[in-house]
Amino acid sequence: SSEDWRFRYAPRPHEAAASCGRELAEQVRPRDVPLFHDEYPYTLVALDVLLPALKAKGLSMAPSLDEAV
């Protein structure tokens, strides 16, 4: 769980969000679906860290057409 709702209560929300992105990047495995709230501005900070890290691990953000059939 991203627990992104906690960012707004953190003393340094940008740092908390970036830390969450790094932690999730270590935990996420193929077929996992990380969930975030879209109304929190700090969610974007976490995603800015998380998405490149997942790509570097070779994880795709889009399903393969081969898998869908």
mmCIF file of C-alpha atoms in Angstrom:
data_model
loop_
_atom_site.group_PDB
_atom_site.id
_atom_site.type_symbol
_atom_site.label_atom_id
_atom_site.label_comp_id
_atom_site.label_asym_id
_atom_site.label_seq_id
_atom_site.Cartn_x
_atom_site.Cartn_y
_atom_site.Cartn_z
ATOM 1 C CA SER A 1 0.000 0.000 0.000
ATOM 2 C CA SER A 2 1.304 3.441 -0.880
ATOM 3 C CA GLU A 3 -0.341 5.078 2.146
ATOM 4 C CA ASP A 4 -0.054 8.307 0.168
ATOM 5 C CA TRP A 5 -2.676 9.938 2.372
ATOM 6 C CA ARG A 6 -0.005 10.194 5.083
ATOM 7 C CA PHE A 7 2.119 12.599 3.015
ATOM 8 C CA ARG A 8 -0.044 15.595 3.861
ATOM 9 C CA TYR A 9 0.606 15.068 7.594
ATOM 10 C CA ALA A 10 4.358 14.551 7.283
ATOM 11 C CA PRO A 11 6.703 17.359 8.426
ATOM 12 C CA ARG A 12 8.427 17.158 5.019
ATOM 13 C CA PRO A 13 5.770 15.839 2.615
ATOM 14 C CA HIS A 14 7.966 15.898 -0.499
ATOM 15 C CA GLU A 15 10.629 13.812 1.236
ATOM 16 C CA ALA A 16 8.008 11.400 2.591
ATOM 17 C CA ALA A 17 6.530 10.955 -0.876
ATOM 18 C CA ALA A 18 9.923 10.353 -2.494
ATOM 19 C CA SER A 19 10.794 7.856 0.229
ATOM 20 C CA CYS A 20 7.511 6.047 -0.385
ATOM 21 C CA GLY A 21 8.327 5.842 -4.099
ATOM 22 C CA ARG A 22 11.725 4.310 -3.329
ATOM 23 C CA GLU A 23 10.263 1.811 -0.860
ATOM 24 C CA LEU A 24 7.522 0.737 -3.252
ATOM 25 C CA ALA A 25 10.054 0.329 -6.055
ATOM 26 C CA GLU A 26 11.818 -2.267 -3.888
ATOM 27 C CA GLN A 27 8.585 -4.056 -2.951
ATOM 28 C CA VAL A 28 6.620 -4.122 -6.207
ATOM 29 C CA ARG A 29 6.696 -7.395 -8.111
ATOM 30 C CA PRO A 30 5.280 -8.367 -11.511
ATOM 31 C CA ARG A 31 1.474 -8.229 -11.549
ATOM 32 C CA ASP A 32 1.303 -5.966 -8.454
ATOM 33 C CA VAL A 33 -0.959 -2.938 -8.693
ATOM 34 C CA PRO A 34 0.200 -0.033 -6.493
ATOM 35 C CA LEU A 35 -2.745 2.163 -5.572
ATOM 36 C CA PHE A 36 -2.611 5.913 -4.991
ATOM 37 C CA HIS A 37 -5.148 8.647 -4.352
ATOM 38 C CA ASP A 38 -5.311 11.125 -7.230
ATOM 39 C CA GLU A 39 -6.353 14.120 -5.123
ATOM 40 C CA TYR A 40 -3.066 14.496 -3.236
ATOM 41 C CA PRO A 41 -0.380 16.621 -4.911
ATOM 42 C CA TYR A 42 2.435 14.663 -3.259
ATOM 43 C CA THR A 43 1.332 11.510 -5.044
ATOM 44 C CA LEU A 44 3.026 12.885 -8.155
ATOM 45 C CA VAL A 45 6.320 13.119 -6.271
ATOM 46 C CA ALA A 46 6.065 9.442 -5.313
ATOM 47 C CA LEU A 47 5.220 8.462 -8.889
ATOM 48 C CA ASP A 48 8.132 10.529 -10.247
ATOM 49 C CA VAL A 49 10.414 8.277 -8.193
ATOM 50 C CA LEU A 50 8.489 5.006 -8.517
ATOM 51 C CA LEU A 51 7.794 4.796 -12.252
ATOM 52 C CA PRO A 52 11.392 5.227 -13.509
ATOM 53 C CA ALA A 53 12.592 2.759 -10.871
ATOM 54 C CA LEU A 54 10.064 0.156 -12.003
ATOM 55 C CA LYS A 55 11.014 0.704 -15.620
ATOM 56 C CA ALA A 56 14.693 0.226 -14.697
ATOM 57 C CA LYS A 57 13.723 -3.105 -13.088
ATOM 58 C CA GLY A 58 12.158 -4.106 -16.406
ATOM 59 C CA LEU A 59 8.572 -3.954 -15.200
ATOM 60 C CA SER A 60 6.014 -2.797 -17.743
ATOM 61 C CA MET A 61 3.226 -0.379 -16.901
ATOM 62 C CA ALA A 62 0.986 -1.725 -19.680
ATOM 63 C CA PRO A 63 -0.380 -5.221 -20.144
ATOM 64 C CA SER A 64 0.927 -7.232 -23.036
ATOM 65 C CA LEU A 65 -1.546 -8.104 -25.763
ATOM 66 C CA ASP A 66 -0.159 -11.623 -25.664
ATOM 67 C CA GLU A 67 -1.177 -11.930 -22.023
ATOM 68 C CA ALA A 68 -4.692 -10.617 -22.656
ATOM 69 C CA VAL A 69 -5.610 -13.417 -25.031
#
